[in-house]
């Protein structure tokens, strides 16, 4: 049985080292990432995903009000426990886009997120993905673990 949830937000930053900001729609490009995002390119971190429930918990635990993109994620997903996702699994977003989980977490270094808020989630829970199939996405799209 597949897990289904909802795309809560899409966020980009034009350059690396900047906090991301929400956009109302995005073009996802096969084997590249999200158009106009500074982290898109030919590598294994084309798109990053976080669980909206984890962001909410981190916010509450640290008395912060974290909004979409402030933890450097591209996609904030509601309704799926992303902690159960494994590398190699695929996620479908909307009717077209398919991303594959390449790895979970990364080296924790003094990023713009930790310098700004003193906390981070991507090094521990972030899903780093490659784009297998591109297309258009927008908040509210169905997200399905394949």
PDB file of C-alpha atoms in Angstrom:
ATOM      1  CA  UNK A   1       0.000   0.000   0.000  1.00  0.00           C
ATOM      2  CA  UNK A   2       1.383   3.399  -0.944  1.00  0.00           C
ATOM      3  CA  UNK A   3       1.638   6.338   1.411  1.00  0.00           C
ATOM      4  CA  UNK A   4      -0.049   9.541   0.288  1.00  0.00           C
ATOM      5  CA  UNK A   5       0.263  13.080   1.526  1.00  0.00           C
ATOM      6  CA  UNK A   6       0.200  16.649   0.277  1.00  0.00           C
ATOM      7  CA  UNK A   7       2.801  19.086  -0.972  1.00  0.00           C
ATOM      8  CA  UNK A   8       2.617  21.866   1.634  1.00  0.00           C
ATOM      9  CA  UNK A   9       5.138  24.238   0.066  1.00  0.00           C
ATOM     10  CA  UNK A  10       7.766  24.688  -2.647  1.00  0.00           C
ATOM     11  CA  UNK A  11      10.782  26.854  -1.840  1.00  0.00           C
ATOM     12  CA  UNK A  12      13.804  28.069  -3.768  1.00  0.00           C
ATOM     13  CA  UNK A  13      16.811  30.302  -3.305  1.00  0.00           C
ATOM     14  CA  UNK A  14      18.514  31.837  -6.288  1.00  0.00           C
ATOM     15  CA  UNK A  15      21.959  31.233  -4.750  1.00  0.00           C
ATOM     16  CA  UNK A  16      23.483  28.775  -2.308  1.00  0.00           C
ATOM     17  CA  UNK A  17      24.026  30.111   1.183  1.00  0.00           C
ATOM     18  CA  UNK A  18      20.686  31.963   1.257  1.00  0.00           C
ATOM     19  CA  UNK A  19      17.465  31.064   3.039  1.00  0.00           C
ATOM     20  CA  UNK A  20      14.834  29.731   0.649  1.00  0.00           C
ATOM     21  CA  UNK A  21      11.507  31.459  -0.008  1.00  0.00           C
ATOM     22  CA  UNK A  22       8.132  29.984  -1.031  1.00  0.00           C
ATOM     23  CA  UNK A  23       6.861  30.033  -4.610  1.00  0.00           C
ATOM     24  CA  UNK A  24       3.309  29.298  -5.801  1.00  0.00           C
ATOM     25  CA  UNK A  25       4.379  26.889  -8.541  1.00  0.00           C
ATOM     26  CA  UNK A  26       7.579  25.466  -9.943  1.00  0.00           C
ATOM     27  CA  UNK A  27       8.982  23.738 -12.973  1.00  0.00           C
ATOM     28  CA  UNK A  28      10.924  20.626 -12.006  1.00  0.00           C
ATOM     29  CA  UNK A  29      13.522  19.657 -14.608  1.00  0.00           C
ATOM     30  CA  UNK A  30      14.587  16.045 -15.172  1.00  0.00           C
ATOM     31  CA  UNK A  31      18.090  15.287 -13.861  1.00  0.00           C
ATOM     32  CA  UNK A  32      18.511  18.928 -12.765  1.00  0.00           C
ATOM     33  CA  UNK A  33      16.111  20.078 -10.033  1.00  0.00           C
ATOM     34  CA  UNK A  34      13.781  23.016  -9.536  1.00  0.00           C
ATOM     35  CA  UNK A  35      14.083  25.828 -12.055  1.00  0.00           C
ATOM     36  CA  UNK A  36      15.747  28.945 -10.576  1.00  0.00           C
ATOM     37  CA  UNK A  37      16.970  27.126  -7.439  1.00  0.00           C
ATOM     38  CA  UNK A  38      20.645  27.586  -6.594  1.00  0.00           C
ATOM     39  CA  UNK A  39      21.023  23.932  -5.576  1.00  0.00           C
ATOM     40  CA  UNK A  40      19.748  22.505  -8.868  1.00  0.00           C
ATOM     41  CA  UNK A  41      22.352  20.850 -11.073  1.00  0.00           C
ATOM     42  CA  UNK A  42      24.008  17.604 -12.053  1.00  0.00           C
ATOM     43  CA  UNK A  43      24.512  16.103  -8.588  1.00  0.00           C
ATOM     44  CA  UNK A  44      22.729  14.031  -5.927  1.00  0.00           C
ATOM     45  CA  UNK A  45      21.032  16.926  -4.090  1.00  0.00           C
ATOM     46  CA  UNK A  46      18.804  18.292  -6.849  1.00  0.00           C
ATOM     47  CA  UNK A  47      15.742  18.484  -4.579  1.00  0.00           C
ATOM     48  CA  UNK A  48      15.526  18.378  -0.774  1.00  0.00           C
ATOM     49  CA  UNK A  49      12.431  17.323   1.172  1.00  0.00           C
ATOM     50  CA  UNK A  50      11.383  17.649   4.799  1.00  0.00           C
ATOM     51  CA  UNK A  51       8.393  16.370   6.759  1.00  0.00           C
ATOM     52  CA  UNK A  52       6.082  19.231   7.818  1.00  0.00           C
ATOM     53  CA  UNK A  53       5.438  17.448  11.147  1.00  0.00           C
ATOM     54  CA  UNK A  54       9.180  17.411  11.927  1.00  0.00           C
ATOM     55  CA  UNK A  55       9.481  21.131  11.159  1.00  0.00           C
ATOM     56  CA  UNK A  56       6.504  21.867  13.423  1.00  0.00           C
ATOM     57  CA  UNK A  57       8.002  19.790  16.262  1.00  0.00           C
ATOM     58  CA  UNK A  58      11.418  21.455  15.894  1.00  0.00           C
ATOM     59  CA  UNK A  59       9.707  24.857  15.972  1.00  0.00           C
ATOM     60  CA  UNK A  60       7.766  24.020  19.139  1.00  0.00           C
ATOM     61  CA  UNK A  61      10.721  22.371  20.901  1.00  0.00           C
ATOM     62  CA  UNK A  62      12.923  25.422  20.272  1.00  0.00           C
ATOM     63  CA  UNK A  63      10.277  28.148  20.663  1.00  0.00           C
ATOM     64  CA  UNK A  64      10.725  29.227  17.033  1.00  0.00           C
ATOM     65  CA  UNK A  65       8.269  30.147  14.299  1.00  0.00           C
ATOM     66  CA  UNK A  66       9.821  28.464  11.280  1.00  0.00           C
ATOM     67  CA  UNK A  67       8.095  29.023   7.963  1.00  0.00           C
ATOM     68  CA  UNK A  68       8.435  27.236   4.628  1.00  0.00           C
ATOM     69  CA  UNK A  69      11.979  27.236   3.263  1.00  0.00           C
ATOM     70  CA  UNK A  70      13.623  28.479   6.430  1.00  0.00           C
ATOM     71  CA  UNK A  71      15.267  25.095   7.010  1.00  0.00           C
ATOM     72  CA  UNK A  72      16.589  25.115   3.405  1.00  0.00           C
ATOM     73  CA  UNK A  73      14.140  22.511   2.098  1.00  0.00           C
ATOM     74  CA  UNK A  74      12.727  22.690  -1.411  1.00  0.00           C
ATOM     75  CA  UNK A  75       9.635  20.638  -0.657  1.00  0.00           C
ATOM     76  CA  UNK A  76       7.720  20.505   2.616  1.00  0.00           C
ATOM     77  CA  UNK A  77       5.466  17.439   2.672  1.00  0.00           C
ATOM     78  CA  UNK A  78       2.441  16.840   4.928  1.00  0.00           C
ATOM     79  CA  UNK A  79       0.796  13.561   5.818  1.00  0.00           C
ATOM     80  CA  UNK A  80       3.665  11.126   5.160  1.00  0.00           C
ATOM     81  CA  UNK A  81       6.130  10.046   7.841  1.00  0.00           C
ATOM     82  CA  UNK A  82       9.309  10.610   5.860  1.00  0.00           C
ATOM     83  CA  UNK A  83      11.386   8.852   8.535  1.00  0.00           C
ATOM     84  CA  UNK A  84      10.178   5.557   7.027  1.00  0.00           C
ATOM     85  CA  UNK A  85      11.492   6.389   3.546  1.00  0.00           C
ATOM     86  CA  UNK A  86      14.675   4.662   2.351  1.00  0.00           C
ATOM     87  CA  UNK A  87      17.236   5.513  -0.336  1.00  0.00           C
ATOM     88  CA  UNK A  88      16.153   4.126  -3.698  1.00  0.00           C
ATOM     89  CA  UNK A  89      12.457   4.772  -3.073  1.00  0.00           C
ATOM     90  CA  UNK A  90      10.607   7.055  -5.440  1.00  0.00           C
ATOM     91  CA  UNK A  91       8.095   9.804  -4.725  1.00  0.00           C
ATOM     92  CA  UNK A  92       5.513  11.067  -7.212  1.00  0.00           C
ATOM     93  CA  UNK A  93       4.359  14.677  -6.922  1.00  0.00           C
ATOM     94  CA  UNK A  94       1.219  15.733  -8.760  1.00  0.00           C
ATOM     95  CA  UNK A  95       0.544  13.984 -12.061  1.00  0.00           C
ATOM     96  CA  UNK A  96       4.038  14.076 -13.552  1.00  0.00           C
ATOM     97  CA  UNK A  97       7.045  14.635 -11.315  1.00  0.00           C
ATOM     98  CA  UNK A  98       8.991  11.652  -9.951  1.00  0.00           C
ATOM     99  CA  UNK A  99      11.989  12.033  -7.645  1.00  0.00           C
ATOM    100  CA  UNK A 100      14.211   9.301  -6.214  1.00  0.00           C
ATOM    101  CA  UNK A 101      15.694   9.385  -2.718  1.00  0.00           C
ATOM    102  CA  UNK A 102      19.483   9.236  -3.097  1.00  0.00           C
ATOM    103  CA  UNK A 103      20.420   9.659   0.552  1.00  0.00           C
ATOM    104  CA  UNK A 104      19.074  10.850   3.876  1.00  0.00           C
ATOM    105  CA  UNK A 105      20.889  13.516   5.842  1.00  0.00           C
ATOM    106  CA  UNK A 106      24.235  15.143   5.183  1.00  0.00           C
ATOM    107  CA  UNK A 107      27.265  16.449   7.009  1.00  0.00           C
ATOM    108  CA  UNK A 108      26.221  18.983   9.632  1.00  0.00           C
ATOM    109  CA  UNK A 109      28.190  22.169   9.030  1.00  0.00           C
ATOM    110  CA  UNK A 110      27.637  25.817   9.999  1.00  0.00           C
ATOM    111  CA  UNK A 111      25.023  26.599   7.353  1.00  0.00           C
ATOM    112  CA  UNK A 112      22.943  29.736   6.891  1.00  0.00           C
ATOM    113  CA  UNK A 113      20.138  27.855   8.702  1.00  0.00           C
ATOM    114  CA  UNK A 114      22.143  27.039  11.839  1.00  0.00           C
ATOM    115  CA  UNK A 115      23.696  30.520  11.857  1.00  0.00           C
ATOM    116  CA  UNK A 116      20.224  32.091  11.641  1.00  0.00           C
ATOM    117  CA  UNK A 117      18.142  29.804  13.896  1.00  0.00           C
ATOM    118  CA  UNK A 118      20.656  27.720  15.867  1.00  0.00           C
ATOM    119  CA  UNK A 119      19.012  24.474  14.704  1.00  0.00           C
ATOM    120  CA  UNK A 120      18.719  22.426  11.515  1.00  0.00           C
ATOM    121  CA  UNK A 121      16.909  19.337  10.215  1.00  0.00           C
ATOM    122  CA  UNK A 122      18.444  18.615   6.795  1.00  0.00           C
ATOM    123  CA  UNK A 123      21.599  16.989   8.234  1.00  0.00           C
ATOM    124  CA  UNK A 124      19.446  14.501  10.150  1.00  0.00           C
ATOM    125  CA  UNK A 125      16.134  14.034   8.319  1.00  0.00           C
ATOM    126  CA  UNK A 126      16.505  15.714   4.934  1.00  0.00           C
ATOM    127  CA  UNK A 127      15.707  13.593   1.897  1.00  0.00           C
ATOM    128  CA  UNK A 128      18.156  14.394  -0.895  1.00  0.00           C
ATOM    129  CA  UNK A 129      16.725  13.470  -4.261  1.00  0.00           C
ATOM    130  CA  UNK A 130      17.387  13.284  -7.990  1.00  0.00           C
ATOM    131  CA  UNK A 131      14.678  14.175 -10.489  1.00  0.00           C
ATOM    132  CA  UNK A 132      13.719  11.182 -12.642  1.00  0.00           C
ATOM    133  CA  UNK A 133      10.786  12.870 -14.395  1.00  0.00           C
ATOM    134  CA  UNK A 134      10.118  16.587 -14.586  1.00  0.00           C
ATOM    135  CA  UNK A 135       6.956  18.652 -14.791  1.00  0.00           C
ATOM    136  CA  UNK A 136       5.009  21.403 -13.055  1.00  0.00           C
ATOM    137  CA  UNK A 137       4.148  21.268  -9.341  1.00  0.00           C
ATOM    138  CA  UNK A 138       2.258  23.493  -6.923  1.00  0.00           C
ATOM    139  CA  UNK A 139       1.309  23.407  -3.237  1.00  0.00           C
ATOM    140  CA  UNK A 140      -1.678  21.135  -2.651  1.00  0.00           C
ATOM    141  CA  UNK A 141      -0.482  18.493  -5.132  1.00  0.00           C
ATOM    142  CA  UNK A 142      -0.821  14.882  -3.989  1.00  0.00           C
ATOM    143  CA  UNK A 143       2.503  13.328  -2.945  1.00  0.00           C
ATOM    144  CA  UNK A 144       2.770   9.546  -3.147  1.00  0.00           C
ATOM    145  CA  UNK A 145       5.542   7.174  -2.103  1.00  0.00           C
ATOM    146  CA  UNK A 146       5.774   4.672  -4.954  1.00  0.00           C
TER     147      UNK A 146
END
